[in-house]
Coordinates of N, CA, C and O and ligand atoms in Angstrom, one line a residue:
M1 N -61.9 37.4 -6.7 CA -62.6 38.1 -6.1 C -63.7 39.2 -6.4 O -62.9 39.9 -5.6
A2 N -64.3 39.4 -7.0 CA -64.8 40.7 -6.3 C -65.5 41.0 -5.1 O -65.4 42.4 -4.3
F3 N -66.0 40.1 -4.6 CA -66.5 40.2 -2.9 C -65.4 38.5 -2.7 O -65.8 37.8 -2.3
E4 N -65.5 39.4 -1.4 CA -64.9 38.8 0.0 C -65.4 38.2 1.6 O -65.8 39.1 1.6
L5 N -65.1 37.6 1.4 CA -65.6 36.9 3.1 C -64.9 37.8 3.9 O -64.2 37.7 3.9
P6 N -66.3 38.5 5.4 CA -65.1 39.5 6.2 C -64.8 38.6 7.3 O -66.2 37.5 7.3
Q7 N -64.2 38.4 6.7 CA -63.7 38.1 8.8 C -64.3 38.1 10.0 O -64.9 39.3 9.7
L8 N -64.8 37.5 11.5 CA -65.0 38.3 12.4 C -64.6 38.7 12.9 O -63.6 38.7 13.0
D9 N -65.5 40.4 14.3 CA -64.3 40.3 15.4 C -64.1 40.2 16.2 O -64.0 40.2 17.3
Y10 N -64.5 38.1 16.0 CA -65.0 37.3 17.0 C -64.7 36.2 17.2 O -64.9 35.7 16.0
A11 N -64.4 35.4 18.2 CA -63.8 34.3 17.8 C -65.3 33.5 17.9 O -66.8 34.0 18.4
Y12 N -65.1 32.4 17.3 CA -66.9 31.6 17.2 C -67.5 31.7 18.1 O -68.6 31.1 18.2
D13 N -66.9 31.2 19.8 CA -67.6 30.8 20.2 C -67.6 31.8 21.6 O -68.0 31.9 22.5
A14 N -66.9 33.0 21.1 CA -67.3 34.2 21.8 C -69.1 34.9 22.1 O -68.9 35.4 23.0
L15 N -69.7 34.1 21.5 CA -70.8 34.4 22.1 C -71.9 33.0 22.6 O -73.8 32.9 22.4
K16 N -70.4 32.0 23.0 CA -71.3 30.6 23.2 C -72.3 30.5 24.1 O -73.3 29.6 24.3
E17 N -73.2 31.4 25.4 CA -73.9 31.5 25.7 C -75.6 31.3 25.0 O -76.2 30.9 25.5
H18 N -75.0 32.5 23.9 CA -76.5 32.4 23.2 C -76.5 31.4 22.3 O -76.8 31.5 21.6
I19 N -75.1 31.4 21.3 CA -75.3 30.8 20.1 C -73.5 30.5 20.3 O -72.7 30.6 20.0
D20 N -73.8 28.6 20.4 CA -72.8 28.2 19.9 C -71.8 27.9 18.3 O -72.1 28.5 18.0
A21 N -70.9 27.9 19.3 CA -69.3 28.5 18.3 C -69.9 27.0 17.3 O -68.6 27.6 16.1
Q22 N -70.4 26.3 17.5 CA -69.7 24.7 16.6 C -71.1 25.4 15.8 O -71.2 26.0 13.6
T23 N -72.4 25.8 15.7 CA -73.4 26.9 14.5 C -72.7 28.2 14.1 O -72.6 28.4 13.0
M24 N -71.8 29.3 14.5 CA -71.2 30.5 14.3 C -70.3 29.7 13.3 O -69.5 30.5 12.1
E25 N -69.1 28.8 13.0 CA -68.7 28.6 12.6 C -68.5 28.2 11.0 O -68.1 28.4 10.4
I26 N -70.0 27.4 11.4 CA -70.6 26.5 9.9 C -70.9 27.5 9.3 O -71.4 27.6 7.9
H27 N -72.4 28.5 10.3 CA -72.2 29.6 9.6 C -71.4 30.1 8.6 O -72.1 31.1 7.4
H28 N -70.3 30.8 9.4 CA -69.9 31.4 8.2 C -68.8 31.2 7.5 O -68.9 31.5 6.3
K29 N -68.3 29.8 7.8 CA -67.0 28.8 7.2 C -68.2 28.1 5.9 O -67.0 27.7 5.2
K30 N -69.4 28.0 5.7 CA -69.8 27.3 5.0 C -71.1 27.9 4.0 O -70.5 28.4 3.3
H31 N -71.8 27.9 4.9 CA -72.7 29.2 4.4 C -72.8 30.3 4.0 O -72.7 30.9 2.7
H32 N -72.0 31.1 4.2 CA -71.7 32.8 4.6 C -70.8 32.2 3.2 O -70.7 33.2 2.2
A33 N -70.2 31.5 3.3 CA -68.1 31.7 2.3 C -69.7 30.8 1.1 O -69.0 31.4 0.2
A34 N -70.2 30.1 1.3 CA -71.2 29.1 -0.1 C -71.7 30.6 -0.6 O -71.3 30.9 -2.0
Y35 N -71.9 31.5 0.2 CA -73.1 32.4 -0.5 C -72.5 33.0 -1.0 O -72.6 33.8 -2.5
T36 N -71.2 33.8 -1.0 CA -69.6 34.4 -0.8 C -69.6 33.8 -2.4 O -69.3 34.9 -3.6
S37 N -69.1 33.0 -2.7 CA -68.6 32.4 -4.0 C -69.4 32.3 -4.8 O -69.4 32.0 -6.4
K38 N -70.7 31.7 -4.5 CA -72.0 31.6 -5.2 C -72.2 33.3 -6.2 O -72.0 32.8 -7.5
L39 N -71.9 34.5 -5.1 CA -72.0 35.5 -5.8 C -71.1 35.9 -6.9 O -71.2 36.3 -7.8
N40 N -69.9 35.6 -6.2 CA -68.6 35.4 -7.3 C -69.1 35.5 -8.8 O -68.6 35.7 -9.3
D41 N -69.6 34.0 -8.2 CA -69.8 32.8 -9.9 C -70.8 33.4 -11.0 O -70.3 33.4 -11.7
A42 N -71.8 34.4 -9.9 CA -72.9 35.2 -10.9 C -72.5 35.7 -11.0 O -73.1 36.3 -12.5
V43 N -71.8 36.9 -11.3 CA -71.3 37.6 -11.3 C -70.2 38.2 -12.3 O -70.3 39.3 -12.7
S44 N -69.5 36.4 -12.9 CA -68.1 37.0 -12.7 C -68.0 36.8 -14.6 O -68.8 36.5 -15.1
G45 N -67.5 38.0 -14.7 CA -67.5 38.9 -16.2 C -68.5 40.0 -16.6 O -68.1 39.9 -18.1
T46 N -69.2 40.2 -16.3 CA -70.7 40.3 -16.1 C -69.9 42.7 -14.7 O -69.2 42.6 -14.8
D47 N -70.3 43.1 -15.8 CA -70.6 44.4 -14.9 C -70.8 44.7 -13.9 O -70.1 45.9 -13.3
L48 N -71.5 43.4 -12.8 CA -71.5 43.2 -11.9 C -70.8 43.4 -10.7 O -70.9 43.7 -9.6
A49 N -69.4 42.3 -11.4 CA -68.2 41.8 -10.7 C -67.9 43.2 -9.6 O -67.0 43.5 -8.9
N50 N -68.4 44.3 -10.2 CA -67.4 45.8 -10.1 C -67.7 47.0 -9.7 O -68.3 47.9 -8.9
A51 N -70.1 46.3 -9.0 CA -70.2 47.3 -8.5 C -70.9 47.1 -7.1 O -70.4 46.0 -6.8
P52 N -70.7 48.3 -6.0 CA -71.6 48.0 -4.6 C -71.9 47.0 -4.7 O -73.8 46.7 -5.4
I53 N -72.3 45.9 -3.5 CA -73.6 45.3 -3.3 C -74.3 45.4 -3.3 O -75.9 45.6 -3.4
E54 N -75.0 47.0 -2.5 CA -76.1 48.0 -2.3 C -77.1 47.8 -3.3 O -77.9 48.3 -3.6
D55 N -75.8 48.6 -4.5 CA -76.4 48.8 -6.3 C -77.1 48.4 -6.4 O -78.5 47.6 -7.6
I56 N -76.1 46.6 -7.2 CA -77.0 45.3 -7.1 C -78.0 45.1 -7.0 O -79.0 45.0 -7.5
L57 N -77.9 45.6 -5.2 CA -79.2 44.6 -4.4 C -80.8 46.1 -4.7 O -82.4 45.5 -4.6
A58 N -80.4 46.9 -4.9 CA -81.3 48.0 -5.1 C -82.1 47.7 -7.0 O -83.4 48.7 -6.9
G59 N -81.3 47.0 -7.6 CA -81.2 46.9 -8.7 C -81.9 45.1 -9.1 O -81.8 45.3 -10.0
I60 N -82.2 44.5 -8.4 CA -82.3 43.1 -7.4 C -83.2 43.0 -8.8 O -84.1 41.4 -9.8
S61 N -84.5 43.5 -8.9 CA -85.8 43.0 -10.2 C -85.1 42.0 -11.3 O -85.5 41.7 -12.3
K62 N -84.1 43.0 -11.9 CA -83.4 43.0 -13.2 C -81.8 42.1 -13.2 O -81.9 41.6 -13.8
Q63 N -82.2 41.2 -11.7 CA -81.1 40.2 -12.3 C -81.5 38.7 -12.5 O -83.2 38.5 -11.7
S64 N -80.7 37.8 -12.1 CA -81.4 35.8 -12.2 C -81.6 36.0 -10.5 O -80.8 37.0 -9.2
A65 N -82.1 35.1 -10.6 CA -82.1 34.6 -9.0 C -81.0 34.1 -8.5 O -81.5 34.2 -7.3
A66 N -80.2 34.1 -9.1 CA -78.8 33.2 -8.4 C -77.6 34.2 -7.9 O -77.6 34.4 -6.7
V67 N -78.5 35.7 -8.4 CA -78.2 36.8 -7.4 C -78.5 37.2 -7.0 O -77.8 38.6 -6.1
R68 N -79.9 37.6 -7.0 CA -80.7 37.6 -5.4 C -80.1 37.2 -4.4 O -79.8 37.1 -3.6
N69 N -80.4 35.5 -4.0 CA -80.1 34.7 -3.8 C -79.1 35.0 -2.8 O -78.7 35.2 -2.1
N70 N -77.4 34.9 -3.5 CA -76.4 34.6 -3.3 C -75.8 36.4 -2.9 O -75.1 36.8 -1.7
G71 N -76.3 37.3 -3.7 CA -76.0 39.2 -3.4 C -76.7 39.0 -2.3 O -75.7 39.6 -0.8
G72 N -78.2 38.6 -1.3 CA -78.7 38.7 -0.8 C -78.2 37.8 0.3 O -77.8 38.3 2.2
G73 N -77.5 36.7 0.8 CA -76.3 36.4 1.5 C -75.8 36.8 1.7 O -75.3 36.9 3.0
F74 N -74.6 37.0 0.8 CA -74.0 38.1 1.2 C -73.7 38.9 2.5 O -73.2 39.6 3.2
Y75 N -74.8 39.7 1.5 CA -74.8 42.0 2.5 C -75.4 40.8 3.7 O -75.0 41.7 4.5
N76 N -76.5 40.4 3.7 CA -77.3 39.9 4.9 C -76.5 39.2 5.8 O -76.4 39.9 7.0
H77 N -75.0 38.2 5.3 CA -74.6 37.7 6.5 C -73.3 38.8 7.2 O -72.7 38.9 8.8
N78 N -72.9 39.8 6.8 CA -71.8 41.1 5.9 C -72.4 41.9 7.8 O -72.5 41.8 8.4
L79 N -73.6 41.7 7.2 CA -74.5 42.8 8.5 C -74.5 42.4 9.6 O -74.7 42.6 11.1
F80 N -75.1 40.9 9.5 CA -75.5 39.8 10.7 C -74.6 39.7 11.6 O -74.5 40.9 13.4
W81 N -73.0 39.6 11.4 CA -72.0 39.0 12.4 C -71.5 40.8 13.5 O -70.5 40.4 14.3
K82 N -71.5 41.9 12.6 CA -71.1 43.5 12.7 C -72.3 43.7 14.0 O -71.6 43.9 14.8
V83 N -73.1 42.9 13.4 CA -74.6 43.5 14.5 C -74.8 42.7 15.6 O -75.2 42.9 17.5
M84 N -73.4 41.8 16.4 CA -73.6 41.4 17.6 C -72.2 41.1 17.8 O -71.2 41.9 16.3
G85 N -72.4 40.8 19.1 CA -71.0 40.7 19.9 C -71.3 40.7 21.4 O -72.3 40.1 21.2
P86 N -69.6 39.7 21.7 CA -69.5 39.5 22.7 C -69.7 40.4 23.7 O -70.3 39.9 25.4
N87 N -69.7 41.7 24.2 CA -69.9 42.4 24.8 C -72.3 42.9 24.7 O -71.9 44.4 24.8
G88 N -72.5 42.8 23.4 CA -73.7 43.1 23.4 C -74.4 42.9 24.7 O -75.1 42.1 25.3
G89 N -76.0 43.4 24.0 CA -77.2 43.7 25.1 C -77.7 44.9 25.6 O -76.6 45.4 25.1
G90 N -78.6 44.7 26.3 CA -78.7 45.1 27.4 C -79.5 46.5 26.2 O -80.1 45.9 25.5
T91 N -79.5 47.8 26.8 CA -80.4 48.6 25.8 C -79.9 49.9 24.9 O -78.3 50.1 25.7
P92 N -80.0 50.0 23.3 CA -78.9 51.7 22.9 C -79.3 52.7 23.7 O -80.1 52.9 24.6
S93 N -78.7 53.9 23.4 CA -78.9 55.0 24.2 C -78.4 56.0 22.9 O -78.8 55.6 21.9
G94 N -78.9 57.1 24.0 CA -78.8 58.3 22.4 C -79.5 58.3 21.6 O -80.9 57.9 21.6
D95 N -79.3 58.7 20.0 CA -80.1 59.0 19.1 C -80.7 57.3 19.1 O -82.2 58.0 18.5
L96 N -80.6 56.6 19.1 CA -80.6 55.5 18.8 C -82.3 55.0 19.7 O -83.5 54.3 18.5
L97 N -81.9 55.4 20.7 CA -83.0 54.6 21.6 C -84.4 56.5 20.9 O -85.2 55.9 22.0
D98 N -84.0 57.4 21.3 CA -84.4 58.6 21.1 C -86.0 57.2 19.7 O -87.0 57.8 20.2
A99 N -84.6 57.4 18.7 CA -85.3 56.9 18.0 C -86.6 55.6 17.8 O -87.8 55.9 17.2
I100 N -85.7 54.9 18.2 CA -86.7 54.0 18.6 C -87.9 54.1 19.6 O -88.8 53.6 19.8
N101 N -88.0 55.3 20.6 CA -88.9 55.4 21.9 C -89.8 56.3 21.1 O -91.3 56.4 20.5
R102 N -89.4 57.4 19.5 CA -90.7 57.7 18.9 C -91.2 57.3 18.1 O -92.7 57.4 18.2
Y103 N -90.5 55.9 17.4 CA -91.4 55.5 16.4 C -92.5 54.5 16.7 O -93.0 52.8 16.7
F104 N -92.0 53.3 18.3 CA -91.7 52.1 19.1 C -93.1 53.0 19.9 O -93.4 52.0 20.1
G105 N -93.0 53.6 21.0 CA -93.6 54.4 22.2 C -92.1 53.7 22.8 O -92.5 54.7 24.0
S106 N -91.9 52.4 22.7 CA -90.8 52.3 23.9 C -89.7 51.4 23.4 O -90.5 50.4 22.9
F107 N -88.8 51.3 23.9 CA -87.9 50.2 23.8 C -88.3 48.4 24.6 O -88.7 47.2 22.9
E108 N -88.8 48.4 24.4 CA -89.9 47.3 25.4 C -91.3 46.4 23.7 O -90.8 45.7 23.3
K109 N -91.9 47.5 23.4 CA -92.8 47.3 22.2 C -92.2 48.2 20.6 O -92.3 46.5 20.2
F110 N -90.6 48.2 21.0 CA -89.9 47.8 20.0 C -89.3 46.4 19.8 O -89.3 45.2 18.4
K111 N -88.9 45.7 20.9 CA -88.4 44.5 21.1 C -90.0 43.3 21.0 O -89.4 41.7 20.3
E112 N -90.7 43.5 21.1 CA -92.0 42.4 20.6 C -92.4 42.8 19.6 O -92.5 41.4 18.9
E113 N -92.7 43.9 18.8 CA -92.4 43.7 16.9 C -92.1 43.4 16.8 O -91.7 42.2 15.7
F114 N -90.3 43.2 17.0 CA -89.5 42.8 16.0 C -88.9 41.6 16.2 O -88.5 40.7 15.4
S115 N -89.4 41.1 17.8 CA -89.2 39.5 18.2 C -90.5 38.8 17.4 O -90.4 37.8 16.7
N116 N -91.0 39.2 17.5 CA -92.8 38.8 17.0 C -92.3 38.5 15.3 O -92.9 37.8 14.5
A117 N -92.1 40.5 14.3 CA -91.9 39.5 12.6 C -90.9 38.1 12.7 O -90.5 37.7 11.7
A118 N -89.8 38.2 13.7 CA -88.6 37.1 13.8 C -89.7 36.1 13.8 O -89.2 34.4 13.3
A119 N -90.4 35.9 14.8 CA -91.1 34.8 15.1 C -92.1 34.4 14.1 O -91.8 32.3 14.0
T120 N -92.5 35.3 13.2 CA -94.2 34.6 13.1 C -93.5 34.7 10.8 O -94.3 34.5 9.8
R121 N -92.1 34.8 10.6 CA -90.9 34.1 9.6 C -91.7 33.5 8.6 O -90.6 32.4 9.4
F122 N -92.5 32.4 8.3 CA -92.9 31.2 7.9 C -91.7 31.0 7.2 O -90.7 31.5 5.9
G123 N -91.0 29.7 7.6 CA -89.9 29.2 6.5 C -89.4 30.0 6.5 O -88.7 30.8 8.4
S124 N -87.8 30.1 6.0 CA -86.8 30.0 6.3 C -86.4 32.1 5.6 O -87.0 32.7 5.2
G125 N -85.7 32.9 6.2 CA -85.7 35.3 6.3 C -85.3 35.7 7.3 O -84.2 34.6 8.3
W126 N -85.3 36.6 7.0 CA -84.5 37.2 8.5 C -85.3 38.2 8.7 O -87.1 39.2 8.3
A127 N -86.4 39.1 9.5 CA -86.5 40.2 10.6 C -85.5 41.6 10.5 O -83.9 40.8 10.9
W128 N -86.5 42.3 10.0 CA -85.4 43.9 10.2 C -85.5 44.6 11.0 O -87.5 44.6 11.1
L129 N -84.6 45.7 11.2 CA -84.9 47.3 11.5 C -84.2 48.0 11.2 O -83.4 47.9 10.0
V130 N -85.6 48.5 9.9 CA -85.3 49.6 8.9 C -85.0 50.9 9.2 O -86.5 51.2 9.7
Q131 N -85.0 51.7 8.1 CA -84.7 53.1 8.6 C -85.4 53.6 6.9 O -84.2 53.0 6.3
N132 N -86.1 54.4 7.2 CA -86.3 54.6 5.7 C -87.3 56.0 5.8 O -87.2 56.6 7.0
E133 N -88.0 56.9 4.7 CA -88.9 57.8 4.7 C -89.8 57.9 6.2 O -89.7 59.2 6.3
K134 N -90.1 56.9 6.5 CA -91.3 56.5 7.1 C -90.4 56.3 9.1 O -91.6 57.2 10.4
G135 N -88.7 56.9 8.8 CA -88.5 56.5 9.6 C -88.4 55.2 10.7 O -87.4 55.0 9.3
L136 N -88.5 54.7 11.8 CA -87.6 53.8 12.1 C -89.0 52.0 12.1 O -90.2 52.9 12.8
V137 N -88.8 51.3 11.5 CA -90.0 50.3 11.0 C -89.3 49.0 11.0 O -88.8 49.1 11.0
V138 N -90.0 47.9 11.4 CA -89.9 46.7 11.7 C -90.1 46.0 10.2 O -91.5 46.1 10.1
S139 N -89.8 44.6 9.7 CA -90.1 43.5 8.1 C -89.7 43.0 8.2 O -88.7 42.9 9.4
S140 N -89.8 42.3 7.6 CA -89.0 40.4 8.2 C -88.9 40.6 6.2 O -90.1 40.9 5.2
T141 N -88.5 39.1 6.0 CA -88.6 39.3 4.4 C -88.2 37.5 4.3 O -87.6 37.3 5.2
P142 N -88.1 37.2 2.8 CA -88.4 35.9 2.8 C -86.6 35.2 2.7 O -86.0 36.1 2.0
N143 N -86.1 34.0 2.9 CA -85.6 33.9 2.1 C -83.6 34.9 2.4 O -83.8 35.0 3.9
Q144 N -83.5 35.0 1.7 CA -81.9 36.2 1.1 C -82.5 37.5 0.9 O -82.0 38.3 0.5
D145 N -83.6 37.3 0.9 CA -84.0 38.8 0.4 C -82.9 40.1 1.2 O -83.5 39.8 2.5
N146 N -84.2 41.0 1.4 CA -83.5 42.3 2.4 C -84.4 43.6 2.1 O -85.0 43.7 0.5
P147 N -84.2 44.5 2.7 CA -85.2 46.2 1.8 C -84.1 46.7 1.1 O -85.0 47.3 0.9
L148 N -83.3 46.7 1.1 CA -82.4 47.3 0.1 C -82.5 46.8 -0.9 O -82.7 47.4 -1.9
M149 N -84.1 45.0 -1.5 CA -84.0 45.6 -2.9 C -85.4 46.2 -2.9 O -86.3 46.5 -2.0
D150 N -85.1 46.3 -4.5 CA -86.1 47.5 -4.8 C -87.5 46.1 -5.3 O -89.1 46.2 -5.6
I151 N -87.3 44.5 -5.2 CA -88.5 43.8 -4.6 C -89.2 43.9 -3.1 O -90.0 42.6 -3.0
A152 N -88.5 44.3 -2.7 CA -89.0 44.2 -0.6 C -90.5 44.9 0.0 O -90.1 46.6 -1.4
E153 N -91.3 44.2 0.0 CA -92.1 44.9 0.4 C -92.0 46.5 0.8 O -92.7 47.2 0.8
V154 N -90.9 46.4 2.1 CA -90.7 47.6 2.5 C -89.1 48.0 2.8 O -88.8 46.8 2.9
K155 N -89.1 49.0 1.7 CA -88.2 48.5 1.4 C -86.9 50.3 2.9 O -87.9 51.6 3.0
G156 N -85.6 50.3 2.8 CA -85.5 51.4 3.1 C -83.8 50.6 4.0 O -83.8 49.8 2.7
T157 N -83.1 51.7 4.8 CA -81.8 50.3 5.1 C -81.7 49.9 6.0 O -82.4 50.3 7.9
P158 N -81.8 49.3 6.1 CA -81.5 48.3 7.4 C -80.5 47.9 8.6 O -79.0 48.3 7.8
I159 N -80.3 48.7 9.7 CA -79.7 48.5 11.3 C -79.4 47.5 11.8 O -78.7 47.7 12.5
L160 N -81.0 46.2 11.5 CA -80.4 45.4 12.3 C -81.5 44.5 11.9 O -82.6 44.6 11.6
G161 N -80.7 43.7 12.0 CA -81.1 42.1 11.3 C -81.3 41.3 12.2 O -79.7 40.5 12.4
I162 N -81.4 40.1 12.3 CA -81.9 38.8 12.4 C -82.2 37.4 11.4 O -82.9 38.0 10.9
D163 N -81.6 37.1 11.3 CA -81.4 35.9 10.5 C -81.7 34.5 11.2 O -82.2 33.8 11.9
V164 N -83.2 34.1 10.5 CA -83.9 32.3 11.2 C -84.4 32.1 10.7 O -85.4 30.7 10.8
W165 N -83.2 31.7 9.8 CA -83.1 30.4 8.8 C -82.5 29.5 10.6 O -81.9 29.0 11.4
E166 N -82.7 27.7 10.2 CA -82.2 27.2 11.1 C -81.3 27.0 11.1 O -81.0 27.2 11.9
H167 N -80.0 27.0 10.3 CA -78.8 27.3 10.1 C -78.8 28.1 10.6 O -76.9 27.8 12.3
A168 N -79.2 28.9 11.7 CA -78.6 29.9 12.4 C -78.5 29.6 13.8 O -78.3 30.5 14.6
Y169 N -79.3 28.4 14.2 CA -79.8 28.1 15.7 C -80.0 26.4 15.7 O -80.7 26.6 16.6
Y170 N -80.2 25.7 14.6 CA -80.9 24.4 15.2 C -80.1 23.6 16.1 O -80.6 22.8 16.9
L171 N -78.6 24.1 15.8 CA -77.8 23.3 17.2 C -78.1 23.4 18.4 O -78.4 21.8 19.0
K172 N -78.3 24.4 18.7 CA -78.3 24.5 20.4 C -80.0 24.3 20.4 O -80.6 23.5 21.4
Y173 N -80.9 25.4 19.9 CA -82.7 25.6 19.7 C -83.2 24.4 18.9 O -84.9 24.4 19.6
Q174 N -82.7 23.6 18.6 CA -83.4 23.0 17.6 C -84.8 23.7 17.3 O -84.4 24.7 17.0
N175 N -86.0 23.0 17.7 CA -87.5 23.3 16.4 C -88.0 25.0 17.3 O -89.0 26.1 17.0
R176 N -86.3 25.6 18.7 CA -87.2 26.1 19.3 C -87.1 27.3 19.1 O -86.1 28.8 19.8
R177 N -87.5 28.0 18.2 CA -86.6 29.4 17.7 C -87.2 31.1 18.0 O -86.1 31.6 18.5
P178 N -88.4 30.9 18.8 CA -88.6 31.8 20.1 C -87.3 32.0 21.2 O -87.2 33.4 21.4
D179 N -86.6 30.0 21.1 CA -85.7 31.0 22.3 C -84.6 31.2 22.6 O -84.1 32.1 22.7
Y180 N -84.4 30.9 20.1 CA -82.7 32.1 19.8 C -83.4 32.9 19.6 O -82.8 33.9 19.7
I181 N -84.5 33.4 19.6 CA -84.5 34.9 19.7 C -84.6 35.8 20.6 O -84.1 36.7 20.6
A182 N -85.3 35.2 21.8 CA -84.9 36.2 23.2 C -83.4 36.1 23.7 O -82.9 36.7 24.0
A183 N -82.7 34.4 22.9 CA -81.8 35.0 22.9 C -80.4 35.8 21.8 O -79.4 36.6 22.8
F184 N -81.2 36.0 21.3 CA -80.4 37.4 19.9 C -80.1 38.5 21.3 O -78.9 39.7 20.6
W185 N -81.3 38.9 22.0 CA -81.2 39.9 22.8 C -80.0 40.3 23.7 O -79.2 41.7 23.2
N186 N -79.7 39.7 23.0 CA -78.0 39.2 24.1 C -77.1 39.9 23.8 O -76.3 39.6 24.8
V187 N -77.0 39.9 22.3 CA -75.9 39.6 21.7 C -75.6 41.1 20.6 O -75.3 40.9 19.6
I188 N -76.9 41.8 21.0 CA -76.5 42.2 20.1 C -76.1 43.3 20.3 O -75.5 44.4 21.1
N189 N -75.2 44.4 19.5 CA -74.1 45.6 19.3 C -74.8 46.5 18.8 O -74.8 46.7 18.4
W190 N -75.4 47.0 20.0 CA -75.8 48.7 20.0 C -75.3 50.0 19.5 O -75.9 50.3 18.6
N191 N -74.0 49.7 19.0 CA -73.3 50.7 19.3 C -72.7 50.4 17.4 O -72.7 51.7 17.1
E192 N -72.7 49.6 17.4 CA -72.8 49.3 15.3 C -74.8 49.2 15.3 O -74.4 50.2 13.8
V193 N -74.5 49.7 15.4 CA -76.0 49.9 15.2 C -77.0 51.0 15.2 O -77.3 52.0 14.1
A194 N -75.7 51.8 16.0 CA -76.3 53.6 16.5 C -75.0 53.6 14.9 O -76.0 54.7 14.9
T195 N -74.0 53.1 14.7 CA -73.7 53.8 13.7 C -73.7 53.6 12.1 O -73.3 54.2 11.4
R196 N -75.4 52.7 11.6 CA -76.0 52.6 10.6 C -77.4 53.6 11.1 O -77.0 53.7 9.6
L197 N -77.5 54.5 11.9 CA -78.7 54.9 12.0 C -78.3 56.7 11.6 O -77.2 56.8 11.4
K198 N -79.1 56.7 10.5 CA -78.6 57.9 9.6 C -78.5 59.3 10.6 O -80.2 59.4 10.6
Ligands
MN201 MN1 -77.5 32.2 7.6

């Protein structure tokens, strides 16, 4: 298999105060696993099978809907599990906090902008903290698109992302997406986000 479903660095119930174990397990073992296996099916026997996922996404306008949807789903969830963790939350520090202050004014302003992007993304999609030539910006994308894709409105490197598909929160939060977004701030692994800042 060209692409492999990664294991989580923590147990499914590790975030349960904020994201319940059943949601985590279904999300990883069913949803992420399905994106991964459908991506493998879509690239099987093509030169994409040996390409880094980032390179595939950078030229996604030339690929099929199957590669776009499942390649995005594979990459996005890989990032999502990493930027969360059981000892998460609080505020970033060091260079990351400096950059957030520089480009958003304050951590609170950034939090408000990111939360708003996540809450107002219509239907299924993601909200992102993106690093690009402008510095740090917030964006959102539909479906499994992401800022690495050449078709993205806001392009760059995603360093934090929140999945706002209903499968990410419905068991615990039902229709209350804003409550899920508020809870997400308690599980963000800022050390991981900081390592993604260049
Ligand atoms: Mn998802």
